[in-house]
Amino acid sequence: LAQLFLDRIAHSDLNAFLHVDPALTLKEAALADQRLASGDTTALTGIPIAHKDIFVTRDWRSTAGSKMLENYVSPFDATVVEQFKQAGMVHLGKLNCDEFAMGSSNENSYFGAVKNPWDKTAIPGGSSGGSAAAIAARLTPASTATDTGGSIRQPAALCGVTGIKPTYGSVSRFGMIAFASSLDQGGPIAKTAEDCGLLLNAMTGFDPRDSTSIERAKEDFTRDLNQPLQGLKIGLPREYFGDGLAADVEQAVRAALKEYEKLGATLVDISLPKTELSIPTYYVIAPAEASSNLSRFDGVRYGYRAKDYSDLSDMYRKTRAEGFGEEVKRRILVGAYVLSHGYYDAYYLQAQKIRRLIAQDFQQAFTQCDVIMGPVCPTVAWDLGDKADDPIANYLADIFTLSTSLAGLPGMSIPCGFGQGEKNSKRPVGLQIIGNYFAEAKLLNVAHQYQ
Ligand code: GLN
């Protein structure tokens, strides 16, 4: 199985994989074979997996898509990587992503953009573009990703695969290179909700090395997959179906909703009135946390160091000027600004207050429905290069995913048909399913019944 996927990877031109090491993979596969023979197995033993290059690994470089970490090898494995190793999964390598997970198109990777397998002139989405494209192109049956403001759901949607961001605190952040710590959450991308459930079973759990990890009993996320949906109330936020939603995306989403009605669900009109504020709120809080997290990349402790410098300050300055890409620098500047004396109250504190109101919107909505549905992204995948020089256009495309992240809620994306690209190519559309805290098993059930 590992050899099959290694061969496919070798013949792929998507730029989804950053590091592969066939000898290492085959060694792990041989170990998995031994486990299978001895009966010491889990549902995942022997199944190949690949990780977003934001999870640190002892055996592979961990670049976070940045020049800053181009040759960085971690002395330890991220908890998530450890968990999959314990389950007996076989590692195929590391997957391309936007630099430090900042982006919506994968075009911010120092190692170049990933191509969308459905149409190689289109973006795969971001920041976990490699994770989603690799699943869509069947280069791996399972991948990990991270979602800070949509980076699991949006690339899954644009590549026509399934991804779930669990409740904040469910998956350990230990060894996940930090972007915005109060938002970052790991999760799986795979072909189906069932596969995602099996992967979540292995990746969740309390980790004393992550201060925001939640202590909860282990659960089987696949337990409710076959429950019927009769009587399910699906909330449709007015704000997710208004101006700015492309007609082809709306059509595919509404067709999926019709299927849910046939399965016995009822549709309820709801409102998430603060949706519009999620963009300015997120793009204050995330850069603020990023500016703090990224201060560790100083040319001393990790990775890249500039060659010619006159003194320590000059070394810091040149290392960061040369090691970080444009979008990362933009976020550090914005973050430092909103946290600075005199602006903190006006921007950062204000954003934190709105964040609370956004979370309250959802709690109000969940008094009227069991799950919330809508589009993941206002459009299908756009053309590579189209918005590459326009950060605001990229930020605006996050409108339907940011609120869930700000509230810490679980959300997923499942494929629900196709829209049209500019050259009339078929490009996938994703249906977003949002649940209340710890409703992952319900989300997977709702997804599975449709799939
Ligand atoms: N597109 C968002 C950003 O650029 C979300 C990224 C993410 O979830 N990692 O910040």
XYZ file of C-alpha atoms in Angstrom, residues 106-343:
238
model
C -1.326 28.134 -0.661
C 0.420 30.787 -2.747
C 2.257 32.072 0.323
C 4.422 28.961 0.578
C 8.155 29.613 0.151
C 8.208 26.330 -1.786
C 5.654 27.450 -4.359
C 1.922 27.012 -4.698
C 0.157 23.648 -4.795
C -2.023 22.979 -7.841
C -5.661 21.949 -7.531
C -5.950 18.394 -8.923
C -9.369 19.158 -10.469
C -7.918 21.959 -12.542
C -4.204 22.616 -12.349
C -4.663 26.298 -13.169
C -6.652 26.751 -9.933
C -5.540 27.225 -6.319
C -6.121 24.282 -3.963
C -7.164 26.630 -1.139
C -5.142 27.236 1.972
C -3.420 27.143 4.180
C -3.572 23.313 4.147
C -3.528 23.170 0.334
C -1.083 20.252 0.197
C -3.185 18.191 2.631
C -6.385 18.654 0.603
C -4.838 18.322 -2.864
C -3.012 15.122 -1.856
C -6.292 13.527 -0.745
C -8.138 14.682 -3.875
C -5.400 13.301 -6.139
C -5.310 10.063 -4.104
C -1.641 10.559 -3.231
C -2.457 9.574 0.357
C -5.597 8.136 1.968
C -5.250 10.356 5.052
C -3.661 13.660 5.932
C -3.406 16.049 8.832
C -4.048 19.762 8.630
C -4.593 22.746 10.899
C -7.403 25.275 10.983
C -6.903 28.709 12.516
C -9.568 30.504 10.496
C -10.631 27.918 7.946
C -7.487 26.143 6.781
C -8.958 22.642 7.055
C -12.455 23.415 5.779
C -11.651 25.778 2.907
C -9.010 23.692 1.081
C -11.137 20.560 1.684
C -14.039 22.384 0.024
C -12.034 23.687 -2.923
C -10.478 20.254 -3.565
C -13.711 18.275 -3.126
C -12.665 16.241 -0.064
C -13.779 15.947 3.568
C -12.171 17.758 6.506
C -13.090 18.449 10.104
C -11.825 21.030 12.570
C -12.740 19.752 16.027
C -13.656 21.826 19.078
C -10.728 24.000 20.193
C -8.644 22.090 22.729
C -9.512 18.598 21.445
C -6.328 18.016 19.464
C -2.970 18.740 21.069
C -1.092 21.773 19.796
C 2.202 20.428 21.169
C 4.600 20.356 18.239
C 2.207 22.193 15.938
C 4.215 25.247 14.854
C 2.207 28.103 16.370
C 0.408 30.750 14.308
C -2.391 32.089 16.554
C -2.507 29.905 19.646
C -6.052 30.729 20.795
C -7.373 29.652 17.370
C -5.015 26.959 16.031
C -6.569 23.518 15.946
C -5.420 20.353 14.204
C -7.709 17.950 12.403
C -7.865 15.384 9.615
C -8.574 15.679 5.886
C -9.615 12.467 4.135
C -12.000 11.107 1.538
C -15.025 10.579 3.779
C -16.516 11.488 7.145
C -16.018 7.885 8.239
C -12.275 8.109 7.555
C -12.137 11.455 9.388
C -13.847 9.846 12.404
C -11.266 7.050 12.570
C -8.453 9.591 12.324
C -10.004 11.824 15.001
C -10.197 8.818 17.322
C -6.409 8.609 17.171
C -5.621 12.327 17.233
C -7.745 13.648 20.079
C -7.080 13.351 23.780
C -5.687 15.267 26.726
C -2.057 16.328 26.482
C -0.397 17.824 29.570
C 2.161 19.486 27.240
C -0.524 21.748 25.748
C -1.893 24.257 28.271
C -5.237 24.578 26.459
C -5.756 20.847 25.935
C -9.124 19.726 27.266
C -9.397 16.877 29.732
C -12.238 14.689 28.535
C -12.938 10.996 28.350
C -11.870 9.397 25.061
C -14.796 8.923 22.691
C -15.462 6.950 19.539
C -16.264 9.536 16.887
C -17.658 6.899 14.542
C -20.298 5.696 17.008
C -23.212 7.637 15.510
C -22.369 7.424 11.800
C -25.425 5.324 10.989
C -27.998 7.217 13.035
C -30.946 8.384 10.904
C -31.426 12.144 10.496
C -35.202 12.152 10.965
C -36.144 15.299 12.905
C -32.720 16.975 12.587
C -33.016 20.759 12.633
C -30.597 22.471 10.284
C -30.055 26.187 10.825
C -29.351 28.293 7.742
C -27.743 31.598 8.702
C -29.222 34.391 6.595
C -25.798 36.052 6.535
C -24.272 33.014 4.775
C -26.657 33.187 1.817
C -26.578 36.884 0.995
C -24.561 39.188 -1.213
C -21.193 37.921 -2.305
C -22.149 34.258 -2.490
C -21.522 33.025 -6.043
C -24.601 31.603 -7.787
C -22.938 28.279 -8.652
C -21.867 27.720 -5.041
C -25.322 28.611 -3.722
C -26.934 26.216 -6.199
C -24.768 23.263 -5.106
C -25.312 24.027 -1.403
C -29.107 24.342 -1.851
C -29.187 21.042 -3.751
C -27.438 19.363 -0.799
C -29.969 20.925 1.593
C -32.774 19.380 -0.476
C -31.138 15.974 0.016
C -31.104 16.588 3.761
C -34.816 17.353 3.666
C -35.334 14.011 1.918
C -33.411 12.377 4.776
C -35.951 13.804 7.229
C -34.283 17.041 8.302
C -36.055 20.389 8.544
C -34.505 23.702 7.558
C -34.690 26.609 9.994
C -33.964 30.232 9.168
C -31.435 31.602 11.690
C -29.222 34.647 12.034
C -25.568 35.093 12.980
C -25.663 38.896 13.012
C -21.969 39.469 13.780
C -20.736 37.487 10.754
C -19.514 40.604 8.966
C -17.365 41.568 11.939
C -15.543 38.241 11.913
C -13.070 39.436 9.282
C -11.772 42.554 11.083
C -11.916 40.712 14.421
C -9.936 37.715 13.195
C -7.440 39.849 11.283
C -6.636 41.729 14.495
C -6.458 38.767 16.889
C -4.633 36.299 14.629
C -1.830 38.727 13.645
C -1.506 39.881 17.276
C -0.866 36.322 18.417
C 1.317 35.624 15.374
C 3.559 38.618 16.075
C 4.186 37.226 19.530
C 4.598 33.576 18.466
C 6.951 34.405 15.617
C 9.318 36.420 17.808
C 11.141 33.143 18.522
C 12.545 33.107 14.985
C 15.531 35.271 15.762
C 18.380 33.505 13.980
C 19.577 32.013 17.266
C 17.115 29.422 18.436
C 15.723 28.027 15.192
C 16.469 27.753 11.533
C 17.740 30.441 9.221
C 20.374 33.021 10.116
C 21.486 35.846 7.796
C 25.091 35.573 6.605
C 26.413 39.115 6.747
C 25.661 41.269 9.770
C 27.498 43.811 11.867
C 26.086 43.204 15.344
C 23.312 41.363 17.176
C 20.493 43.768 16.235
C 21.593 43.723 12.633
C 21.597 39.907 12.738
C 18.007 39.849 14.049
C 16.900 42.395 11.487
C 18.500 40.721 8.468
C 17.504 37.203 9.542
C 13.858 38.168 9.807
C 13.933 40.367 6.690
C 15.401 37.526 4.623
C 13.712 34.551 6.316
C 10.055 35.624 6.337
C 7.830 36.091 3.304
C 5.693 39.140 2.601
C 2.419 37.950 4.134
C 4.133 36.850 7.330
C 5.828 40.251 7.634
C 2.502 41.979 7.037
C 0.902 40.028 9.879
C 3.806 40.707 12.251
C 3.528 44.433 11.522
C -0.254 44.481 12.003
C 0.044 42.379 15.150
C 2.742 44.522 16.731
C 0.705 47.618 15.907
C -2.584 46.453 17.449
C -0.788 45.306 20.596
C 1.221 48.497 21.034
C 0.646 51.059 23.762
C -2.149 53.430 22.783
C -3.692 51.066 20.217
